[in-house]
C-alpha atoms as a PDB file:
ATOM      1  CA  MET A   1      80.516 -20.377 -18.823  1.00  0.00           C
ATOM      2  CA  GLY A   2      80.388 -21.171 -22.516  1.00  0.00           C
ATOM      3  CA  TYR A   3      80.341 -24.431 -24.405  1.00  0.00           C
ATOM      4  CA  GLU A   4      82.941 -26.069 -26.665  1.00  0.00           C
ATOM      5  CA  THR A   5      80.922 -28.812 -28.361  1.00  0.00           C
ATOM      6  CA  ILE A   6      77.288 -27.653 -28.275  1.00  0.00           C
ATOM      7  CA  LEU A   7      75.280 -24.489 -28.940  1.00  0.00           C
ATOM      8  CA  VAL A   8      72.516 -23.433 -26.570  1.00  0.00           C
ATOM      9  CA  LYS A   9      69.892 -20.887 -27.582  1.00  0.00           C
ATOM     10  CA  LYS A  10      66.772 -19.811 -25.743  1.00  0.00           C
ATOM     11  CA  GLU A  11      63.829 -18.356 -27.651  1.00  0.00           C
ATOM     12  CA  GLY A  12      60.778 -17.608 -25.584  1.00  0.00           C
ATOM     13  CA  LYS A  13      60.152 -20.727 -23.429  1.00  0.00           C
ATOM     14  CA  VAL A  14      62.100 -23.092 -25.702  1.00  0.00           C
ATOM     15  CA  VAL A  15      65.765 -23.955 -25.351  1.00  0.00           C
ATOM     16  CA  THR A  16      67.502 -25.454 -28.389  1.00  0.00           C
ATOM     17  CA  ILE A  17      70.611 -27.522 -27.823  1.00  0.00           C
ATOM     18  CA  THR A  18      72.628 -28.143 -30.981  1.00  0.00           C
ATOM     19  CA  LEU A  19      75.339 -30.765 -31.149  1.00  0.00           C
ATOM     20  CA  ASN A  20      78.079 -28.699 -32.746  1.00  0.00           C
ATOM     21  CA  ARG A  21      80.848 -30.789 -34.197  1.00  0.00           C
ATOM     22  CA  PRO A  22      79.676 -30.791 -37.863  1.00  0.00           C
ATOM     23  CA  GLN A  23      83.091 -31.645 -39.281  1.00  0.00           C
ATOM     24  CA  SER A  24      83.099 -34.964 -37.399  1.00  0.00           C
ATOM     25  CA  LEU A  25      79.348 -35.632 -37.630  1.00  0.00           C
ATOM     26  CA  ASN A  26      78.805 -34.495 -33.998  1.00  0.00           C
ATOM     27  CA  PHE A  27      80.604 -37.428 -32.364  1.00  0.00           C
ATOM     28  CA  LEU A  28      80.133 -38.008 -28.659  1.00  0.00           C
ATOM     29  CA  ASP A  29      82.876 -37.877 -26.045  1.00  0.00           C
ATOM     30  CA  PRO A  30      83.112 -37.022 -22.342  1.00  0.00           C
ATOM     31  CA  ILE A  31      83.382 -33.295 -23.119  1.00  0.00           C
ATOM     32  CA  MET A  32      80.140 -33.235 -25.059  1.00  0.00           C
ATOM     33  CA  GLY A  33      78.418 -35.527 -22.545  1.00  0.00           C
ATOM     34  CA  GLY A  34      79.328 -33.171 -19.716  1.00  0.00           C
ATOM     35  CA  GLU A  35      78.209 -30.109 -21.624  1.00  0.00           C
ATOM     36  CA  LEU A  36      74.868 -31.725 -22.456  1.00  0.00           C
ATOM     37  CA  GLU A  37      74.383 -32.633 -18.820  1.00  0.00           C
ATOM     38  CA  ARG A  38      75.107 -29.030 -17.780  1.00  0.00           C
ATOM     39  CA  ALA A  39      72.809 -27.510 -20.421  1.00  0.00           C
ATOM     40  CA  LEU A  40      69.952 -29.826 -19.443  1.00  0.00           C
ATOM     41  CA  GLY A  41      70.486 -28.960 -15.769  1.00  0.00           C
ATOM     42  CA  ASP A  42      70.288 -25.296 -16.574  1.00  0.00           C
ATOM     43  CA  ALA A  43      67.042 -25.874 -18.526  1.00  0.00           C
ATOM     44  CA  GLU A  44      65.558 -27.742 -15.589  1.00  0.00           C
ATOM     45  CA  LYS A  45      66.347 -24.987 -13.146  1.00  0.00           C
ATOM     46  CA  ASP A  46      65.081 -22.182 -15.381  1.00  0.00           C
ATOM     47  CA  GLU A  47      61.403 -21.615 -14.631  1.00  0.00           C
ATOM     48  CA  GLY A  48      61.149 -19.724 -17.909  1.00  0.00           C
ATOM     49  CA  VAL A  49      61.881 -22.874 -19.942  1.00  0.00           C
ATOM     50  CA  GLY A  50      58.945 -25.050 -20.905  1.00  0.00           C
ATOM     51  CA  ALA A  51      60.494 -27.353 -23.525  1.00  0.00           C
ATOM     52  CA  VAL A  52      63.877 -28.385 -24.954  1.00  0.00           C
ATOM     53  CA  VAL A  53      64.895 -29.169 -28.525  1.00  0.00           C
ATOM     54  CA  VAL A  54      67.926 -31.281 -29.335  1.00  0.00           C
ATOM     55  CA  THR A  55      69.350 -31.285 -32.887  1.00  0.00           C
ATOM     56  CA  GLY A  56      72.629 -31.545 -34.790  1.00  0.00           C
ATOM     57  CA  ALA A  57      74.702 -29.043 -36.796  1.00  0.00           C
ATOM     58  CA  GLY A  58      75.608 -29.826 -40.374  1.00  0.00           C
ATOM     59  CA  ARG A  59      74.509 -32.915 -42.238  1.00  0.00           C
ATOM     60  CA  ALA A  60      74.262 -35.323 -39.283  1.00  0.00           C
ATOM     61  CA  PHE A  61      72.329 -35.548 -36.045  1.00  0.00           C
ATOM     62  CA  SER A  62      75.153 -37.525 -34.442  1.00  0.00           C
ATOM     63  CA  ALA A  63      77.375 -40.389 -35.593  1.00  0.00           C
ATOM     64  CA  GLY A  64      77.818 -41.580 -32.002  1.00  0.00           C
ATOM     65  CA  GLY A  65      81.074 -42.349 -30.264  1.00  0.00           C
ATOM     66  CA  ASP A  66      84.542 -41.541 -31.523  1.00  0.00           C
ATOM     67  CA  VAL A  67      85.691 -44.693 -33.375  1.00  0.00           C
ATOM     68  CA  LYS A  68      89.231 -43.334 -33.582  1.00  0.00           C
ATOM     69  CA  PHE A  69      89.426 -43.516 -29.792  1.00  0.00           C
ATOM     70  CA  MET A  70      88.619 -47.156 -29.968  1.00  0.00           C
ATOM     71  CA  LYS A  71      91.856 -47.841 -31.862  1.00  0.00           C
ATOM     72  CA  GLU A  72      93.739 -47.075 -28.696  1.00  0.00           C
ATOM     73  CA  ASP A  73      94.397 -49.607 -25.903  1.00  0.00           C
ATOM     74  CA  HIS A  74      92.493 -49.168 -22.647  1.00  0.00           C
ATOM     75  CA  THR A  75      91.621 -51.354 -19.676  1.00  0.00           C
ATOM     76  CA  ALA A  76      88.007 -52.369 -19.196  1.00  0.00           C
ATOM     77  CA  HIS A  77      87.859 -50.071 -16.128  1.00  0.00           C
ATOM     78  CA  GLU A  78      89.174 -47.119 -18.088  1.00  0.00           C
ATOM     79  CA  PHE A  79      86.609 -47.617 -20.803  1.00  0.00           C
ATOM     80  CA  TYR A  80      83.835 -48.067 -18.238  1.00  0.00           C
ATOM     81  CA  GLN A  81      84.753 -44.801 -16.570  1.00  0.00           C
ATOM     82  CA  ARG A  82      84.741 -43.058 -19.987  1.00  0.00           C
ATOM     83  CA  MET A  83      81.261 -44.420 -20.743  1.00  0.00           C
ATOM     84  CA  GLU A  84      79.989 -43.327 -17.306  1.00  0.00           C
ATOM     85  CA  SER A  85      81.243 -39.783 -17.936  1.00  0.00           C
ATOM     86  CA  ILE A  86      79.632 -39.677 -21.394  1.00  0.00           C
ATOM     87  CA  THR A  87      76.249 -41.172 -20.602  1.00  0.00           C
ATOM     88  CA  ARG A  88      75.134 -39.276 -17.498  1.00  0.00           C
ATOM     89  CA  PHE A  89      73.333 -36.768 -19.763  1.00  0.00           C
ATOM     90  CA  ILE A  90      71.024 -39.562 -20.993  1.00  0.00           C
ATOM     91  CA  ARG A  91      69.660 -39.862 -17.432  1.00  0.00           C
ATOM     92  CA  SER A  92      69.295 -36.105 -17.451  1.00  0.00           C
ATOM     93  CA  MET A  93      67.190 -36.299 -20.597  1.00  0.00           C
ATOM     94  CA  THR A  94      64.907 -39.054 -19.367  1.00  0.00           C
ATOM     95  CA  CYS A  95      64.452 -37.409 -15.964  1.00  0.00           C
ATOM     96  CA  LEU A  96      64.023 -33.791 -17.146  1.00  0.00           C
ATOM     97  CA  PRO A  97      60.568 -32.734 -15.926  1.00  0.00           C
ATOM     98  CA  LYS A  98      59.982 -30.874 -19.187  1.00  0.00           C
ATOM     99  CA  PRO A  99      59.307 -32.251 -22.662  1.00  0.00           C
ATOM    100  CA  ILE A 100      62.203 -32.796 -25.025  1.00  0.00           C
ATOM    101  CA  VAL A 101      61.877 -32.875 -28.811  1.00  0.00           C
ATOM    102  CA  ALA A 102      64.614 -34.380 -30.957  1.00  0.00           C
ATOM    103  CA  ALA A 103      64.888 -32.873 -34.419  1.00  0.00           C
ATOM    104  CA  VAL A 104      66.823 -35.493 -36.382  1.00  0.00           C
ATOM    105  CA  ASN A 105      68.301 -33.711 -39.345  1.00  0.00           C
ATOM    106  CA  GLY A 106      70.527 -36.498 -40.706  1.00  0.00           C
ATOM    107  CA  PRO A 107      72.188 -39.768 -39.661  1.00  0.00           C
ATOM    108  CA  ALA A 108      71.613 -40.791 -36.032  1.00  0.00           C
ATOM    109  CA  VAL A 109      74.017 -43.673 -35.443  1.00  0.00           C
ATOM    110  CA  GLY A 110      74.981 -45.592 -32.344  1.00  0.00           C
ATOM    111  CA  GLY A 111      75.027 -43.283 -29.363  1.00  0.00           C
ATOM    112  CA  GLY A 112      73.531 -40.632 -31.605  1.00  0.00           C
ATOM    113  CA  CYS A 113      70.496 -42.798 -32.146  1.00  0.00           C
ATOM    114  CA  SER A 114      70.244 -43.183 -28.341  1.00  0.00           C
ATOM    115  CA  ILE A 115      70.203 -39.433 -27.894  1.00  0.00           C
ATOM    116  CA  ALA A 116      67.144 -39.187 -30.179  1.00  0.00           C
ATOM    117  CA  LEU A 117      65.470 -42.142 -28.446  1.00  0.00           C
ATOM    118  CA  ALA A 118      65.942 -40.403 -25.033  1.00  0.00           C
ATOM    119  CA  ALA A 119      63.769 -37.498 -26.189  1.00  0.00           C
ATOM    120  CA  ASP A 120      60.056 -37.560 -25.521  1.00  0.00           C
ATOM    121  CA  MET A 121      59.097 -36.845 -29.131  1.00  0.00           C
ATOM    122  CA  ILE A 122      61.128 -37.321 -32.323  1.00  0.00           C
ATOM    123  CA  LEU A 123      60.665 -35.423 -35.599  1.00  0.00           C
ATOM    124  CA  ALA A 124      62.897 -36.537 -38.449  1.00  0.00           C
ATOM    125  CA  ALA A 125      63.738 -35.092 -41.820  1.00  0.00           C
ATOM    126  CA  GLU A 126      63.004 -37.291 -44.819  1.00  0.00           C
ATOM    127  CA  THR A 127      66.767 -37.559 -45.276  1.00  0.00           C
ATOM    128  CA  ALA A 128      67.399 -38.848 -41.726  1.00  0.00           C
ATOM    129  CA  THR A 129      68.638 -42.376 -41.068  1.00  0.00           C
ATOM    130  CA  PHE A 130      68.932 -44.456 -37.937  1.00  0.00           C
ATOM    131  CA  ALA A 131      71.310 -47.295 -37.025  1.00  0.00           C
ATOM    132  CA  GLU A 132      72.299 -49.174 -33.875  1.00  0.00           C
ATOM    133  CA  ALA A 133      75.474 -50.177 -35.693  1.00  0.00           C
ATOM    134  CA  PHE A 134      77.460 -51.385 -32.690  1.00  0.00           C
ATOM    135  CA  VAL A 135      77.447 -55.050 -33.783  1.00  0.00           C
ATOM    136  CA  ARG A 136      79.584 -54.057 -36.773  1.00  0.00           C
ATOM    137  CA  ILE A 137      82.492 -53.334 -34.453  1.00  0.00           C
ATOM    138  CA  GLY A 138      81.765 -56.086 -31.939  1.00  0.00           C
ATOM    139  CA  LEU A 139      79.945 -53.986 -29.363  1.00  0.00           C
ATOM    140  CA  ILE A 140      76.432 -53.544 -27.991  1.00  0.00           C
ATOM    141  CA  PRO A 141      74.264 -50.408 -27.976  1.00  0.00           C
ATOM    142  CA  ASP A 142      75.153 -47.938 -25.221  1.00  0.00           C
ATOM    143  CA  CYS A 143      73.856 -44.637 -23.950  1.00  0.00           C
ATOM    144  CA  GLY A 144      70.691 -46.508 -22.936  1.00  0.00           C
ATOM    145  CA  GLY A 145      70.091 -47.713 -26.475  1.00  0.00           C
ATOM    146  CA  ILE A 146      68.910 -51.246 -25.625  1.00  0.00           C
ATOM    147  CA  PHE A 147      66.445 -49.983 -22.989  1.00  0.00           C
ATOM    148  CA  LEU A 148      65.162 -47.048 -25.006  1.00  0.00           C
ATOM    149  CA  LEU A 149      64.881 -48.850 -28.364  1.00  0.00           C
ATOM    150  CA  SER A 150      63.041 -51.907 -27.030  1.00  0.00           C
ATOM    151  CA  ARG A 151      60.584 -49.678 -25.186  1.00  0.00           C
ATOM    152  CA  ARG A 152      59.787 -47.697 -28.289  1.00  0.00           C
ATOM    153  CA  ILE A 153      59.447 -50.480 -30.903  1.00  0.00           C
ATOM    154  CA  GLY A 154      59.211 -53.739 -28.927  1.00  0.00           C
ATOM    155  CA  LEU A 155      61.581 -56.665 -28.487  1.00  0.00           C
ATOM    156  CA  THR A 156      61.127 -58.242 -31.947  1.00  0.00           C
ATOM    157  CA  ARG A 157      61.973 -55.080 -33.926  1.00  0.00           C
ATOM    158  CA  ALA A 158      64.673 -54.041 -31.487  1.00  0.00           C
ATOM    159  CA  LYS A 159      66.424 -57.377 -31.926  1.00  0.00           C
ATOM    160  CA  ASP A 160      66.252 -56.912 -35.690  1.00  0.00           C
ATOM    161  CA  LEU A 161      68.026 -53.532 -35.545  1.00  0.00           C
ATOM    162  CA  VAL A 162      70.504 -54.409 -32.804  1.00  0.00           C
ATOM    163  CA  LEU A 163      71.605 -57.841 -34.077  1.00  0.00           C
ATOM    164  CA  THR A 164      71.901 -56.851 -37.739  1.00  0.00           C
ATOM    165  CA  GLY A 165      73.171 -53.287 -37.181  1.00  0.00           C
ATOM    166  CA  ARG A 166      71.248 -52.299 -40.313  1.00  0.00           C
ATOM    167  CA  THR A 167      70.452 -48.740 -41.236  1.00  0.00           C
ATOM    168  CA  ILE A 168      66.805 -47.705 -41.656  1.00  0.00           C
ATOM    169  CA  ASP A 169      65.405 -44.561 -43.228  1.00  0.00           C
ATOM    170  CA  ALA A 170      63.023 -42.143 -41.571  1.00  0.00           C
ATOM    171  CA  ARG A 171      59.914 -43.693 -43.145  1.00  0.00           C
ATOM    172  CA  GLU A 172      60.744 -47.141 -41.801  1.00  0.00           C
ATOM    173  CA  ALA A 173      61.498 -45.666 -38.409  1.00  0.00           C
ATOM    174  CA  GLU A 174      58.064 -44.026 -38.455  1.00  0.00           C
ATOM    175  CA  ARG A 175      56.352 -47.258 -39.421  1.00  0.00           C
ATOM    176  CA  MET A 176      58.110 -49.037 -36.587  1.00  0.00           C
ATOM    177  CA  GLY A 177      56.957 -46.456 -34.086  1.00  0.00           C
ATOM    178  CA  MET A 178      60.485 -45.318 -33.344  1.00  0.00           C
ATOM    179  CA  ILE A 179      59.733 -41.716 -34.214  1.00  0.00           C
ATOM    180  CA  ASN A 180      56.637 -39.547 -34.149  1.00  0.00           C
ATOM    181  CA  ARG A 181      56.706 -37.890 -37.545  1.00  0.00           C
ATOM    182  CA  VAL A 182      58.644 -37.485 -40.774  1.00  0.00           C
ATOM    183  CA  VAL A 183      58.778 -34.018 -42.371  1.00  0.00           C
ATOM    184  CA  PRO A 184      60.470 -32.603 -45.426  1.00  0.00           C
ATOM    185  CA  ALA A 185      64.059 -31.653 -44.636  1.00  0.00           C
ATOM    186  CA  GLU A 186      63.442 -27.983 -45.383  1.00  0.00           C
ATOM    187  CA  ALA A 187      60.495 -27.942 -42.958  1.00  0.00           C
ATOM    188  CA  LEU A 188      62.157 -29.736 -40.015  1.00  0.00           C
ATOM    189  CA  GLU A 189      63.251 -26.611 -38.151  1.00  0.00           C
ATOM    190  CA  GLU A 190      59.870 -24.867 -38.475  1.00  0.00           C
ATOM    191  CA  GLU A 191      57.820 -27.972 -37.587  1.00  0.00           C
ATOM    192  CA  THR A 192      60.027 -28.609 -34.575  1.00  0.00           C
ATOM    193  CA  ARG A 193      59.714 -25.004 -33.493  1.00  0.00           C
ATOM    194  CA  LYS A 194      55.900 -25.159 -33.666  1.00  0.00           C
ATOM    195  CA  LEU A 195      55.743 -28.425 -31.711  1.00  0.00           C
ATOM    196  CA  ALA A 196      58.191 -27.198 -29.016  1.00  0.00           C
ATOM    197  CA  GLN A 197      56.312 -23.942 -28.602  1.00  0.00           C
ATOM    198  CA  GLU A 198      53.064 -25.814 -28.230  1.00  0.00           C
ATOM    199  CA  LEU A 199      54.610 -28.037 -25.545  1.00  0.00           C
ATOM    200  CA  ALA A 200      56.278 -25.112 -23.832  1.00  0.00           C
ATOM    201  CA  ALA A 201      52.933 -23.348 -23.511  1.00  0.00           C
ATOM    202  CA  GLY A 202      51.415 -26.306 -21.690  1.00  0.00           C
ATOM    203  CA  PRO A 203      51.097 -26.985 -17.930  1.00  0.00           C
ATOM    204  CA  THR A 204      54.752 -27.793 -17.147  1.00  0.00           C
ATOM    205  CA  MET A 205      54.101 -29.453 -13.776  1.00  0.00           C
ATOM    206  CA  ALA A 206      51.436 -31.781 -15.141  1.00  0.00           C
ATOM    207  CA  MET A 207      53.520 -32.741 -18.165  1.00  0.00           C
ATOM    208  CA  GLY A 208      56.573 -33.388 -16.014  1.00  0.00           C
ATOM    209  CA  ILE A 209      54.615 -35.719 -13.727  1.00  0.00           C
ATOM    210  CA  ALA A 210      52.961 -37.400 -16.724  1.00  0.00           C
ATOM    211  CA  LYS A 211      56.427 -37.984 -18.287  1.00  0.00           C
ATOM    212  CA  ARG A 212      57.771 -39.494 -15.075  1.00  0.00           C
ATOM    213  CA  LEU A 213      54.801 -41.803 -14.573  1.00  0.00           C
ATOM    214  CA  LEU A 214      54.912 -42.978 -18.190  1.00  0.00           C
ATOM    215  CA  ASN A 215      58.582 -43.773 -17.772  1.00  0.00           C
ATOM    216  CA  GLN A 216      57.786 -45.707 -14.546  1.00  0.00           C
ATOM    217  CA  SER A 217      54.892 -47.609 -16.108  1.00  0.00           C
ATOM    218  CA  TYR A 218      56.973 -50.526 -17.321  1.00  0.00           C
ATOM    219  CA  GLU A 219      58.371 -51.183 -13.818  1.00  0.00           C
ATOM    220  CA  SER A 220      55.127 -50.564 -11.844  1.00  0.00           C
ATOM    221  CA  ASP A 221      52.172 -52.877 -11.456  1.00  0.00           C
ATOM    222  CA  PHE A 222      48.737 -51.506 -12.214  1.00  0.00           C
ATOM    223  CA  ASP A 223      47.658 -50.927  -8.606  1.00  0.00           C
ATOM    224  CA  ALA A 224      50.875 -49.106  -7.715  1.00  0.00           C
ATOM    225  CA  LEU A 225      50.662 -46.833 -10.764  1.00  0.00           C
ATOM    226  CA  LEU A 226      46.952 -46.156 -10.074  1.00  0.00           C
ATOM    227  CA  ARG A 227      47.874 -44.963  -6.568  1.00  0.00           C
ATOM    228  CA  LEU A 228      50.586 -42.720  -7.988  1.00  0.00           C
ATOM    229  CA  GLU A 229      48.142 -41.277 -10.518  1.00  0.00           C
ATOM    230  CA  ASN A 230      45.591 -40.559  -7.803  1.00  0.00           C
ATOM    231  CA  SER A 231      48.097 -38.897  -5.435  1.00  0.00           C
ATOM    232  CA  HIS A 232      49.620 -36.752  -8.128  1.00  0.00           C
ATOM    233  CA  GLN A 233      46.212 -35.816  -9.525  1.00  0.00           C
ATOM    234  CA  ALA A 234      45.139 -34.671  -6.071  1.00  0.00           C
ATOM    235  CA  LEU A 235      48.213 -32.439  -5.870  1.00  0.00           C
ATOM    236  CA  LEU A 236      47.784 -31.055  -9.378  1.00  0.00           C
ATOM    237  CA  ARG A 237      44.203 -30.080  -8.482  1.00  0.00           C
ATOM    238  CA  LEU A 238      45.795 -27.409  -6.248  1.00  0.00           C
ATOM    239  CA  THR A 239      47.900 -25.814  -8.974  1.00  0.00           C
ATOM    240  CA  GLU A 240      47.298 -22.473 -10.685  1.00  0.00           C
ATOM    241  CA  ASP A 241      47.495 -24.210 -14.068  1.00  0.00           C
ATOM    242  CA  HIS A 242      44.597 -26.547 -13.212  1.00  0.00           C
ATOM    243  CA  ARG A 243      42.459 -23.661 -12.075  1.00  0.00           C
ATOM    244  CA  GLU A 244      43.324 -21.724 -15.221  1.00  0.00           C
ATOM    245  CA  GLY A 245      42.567 -24.758 -17.409  1.00  0.00           C
ATOM    246  CA  VAL A 246      39.103 -25.203 -15.897  1.00  0.00           C
ATOM    247  CA  LYS A 247      38.388 -21.469 -16.059  1.00  0.00           C
ATOM    248  CA  ALA A 248      39.433 -21.339 -19.714  1.00  0.00           C
ATOM    249  CA  PHE A 249      37.305 -24.380 -20.509  1.00  0.00           C
ATOM    250  CA  PHE A 250      34.129 -22.704 -19.253  1.00  0.00           C
ATOM    251  CA  GLU A 251      35.089 -19.385 -20.845  1.00  0.00           C
ATOM    252  CA  LYS A 252      35.676 -21.167 -24.145  1.00  0.00           C
ATOM    253  CA  ARG A 253      39.186 -19.795 -24.608  1.00  0.00           C
ATOM    254  CA  LYS A 254      42.735 -21.097 -24.826  1.00  0.00           C
ATOM    255  CA  PRO A 255      44.303 -21.475 -21.349  1.00  0.00           C
ATOM    256  CA  GLN A 256      47.350 -19.413 -20.389  1.00  0.00           C
ATOM    257  CA  PHE A 257      49.445 -21.784 -18.328  1.00  0.00           C
ATOM    258  CA  LYS A 258      52.269 -20.503 -16.140  1.00  0.00           C
ATOM    259  CA  GLY A 259      53.918 -23.745 -14.975  1.00  0.00           C
ATOM    260  CA  ARG A 260      52.672 -23.277 -11.431  1.00  0.00           C
END
């Protein structure tokens, strides 16, 4: 089954998902949300996939929700149902047991900013911008934006961006700790490819567990997380990837992980 609003391409162990509505700055709606959820589910089930890249077609990463839709009259229940259908893919991103890299090629606004924040690592072109602009139309961040933004940059900075709705450039986003790295626009695709390939070549099971425990760390107390670390570490000791990693260490070579 094909896709209407996204492009999905697999190269080696990396799947690239491209938001593909360039004429409308890759706006989000239930169709795109459902297709993103399906593509992420396929990537999770495919043992040959070690990492996922999310990027945008054209000059924007994503301008977020369809503001034209908001001109129409809907009940609160109708709008809630619409948001539920759109945002399920955000849970898929945060729960995917494989690393996700967002390659932000242009404006990431509103829900588009949340998509980037839901990735595990964010590379941004020098021309990229970020905005949680909801306050400008009397709304609050959605698609997990409040949760994801405050976790990345802390409450003080998150309140600044959410309550003012101001736009920041990639350099300021990097200084805030919102993103991992800024690269020249012409180098974004190549730098993202190299990072994704590096992650995809890693021990998938260990990285998936590490991702889950990091995400749980804000809700867990120290002792509970310590017990989780110990139990998962004991299980990972039995994996082929661990044995290969130890063997490669003593043989002074690069390990060849298989995700098992």
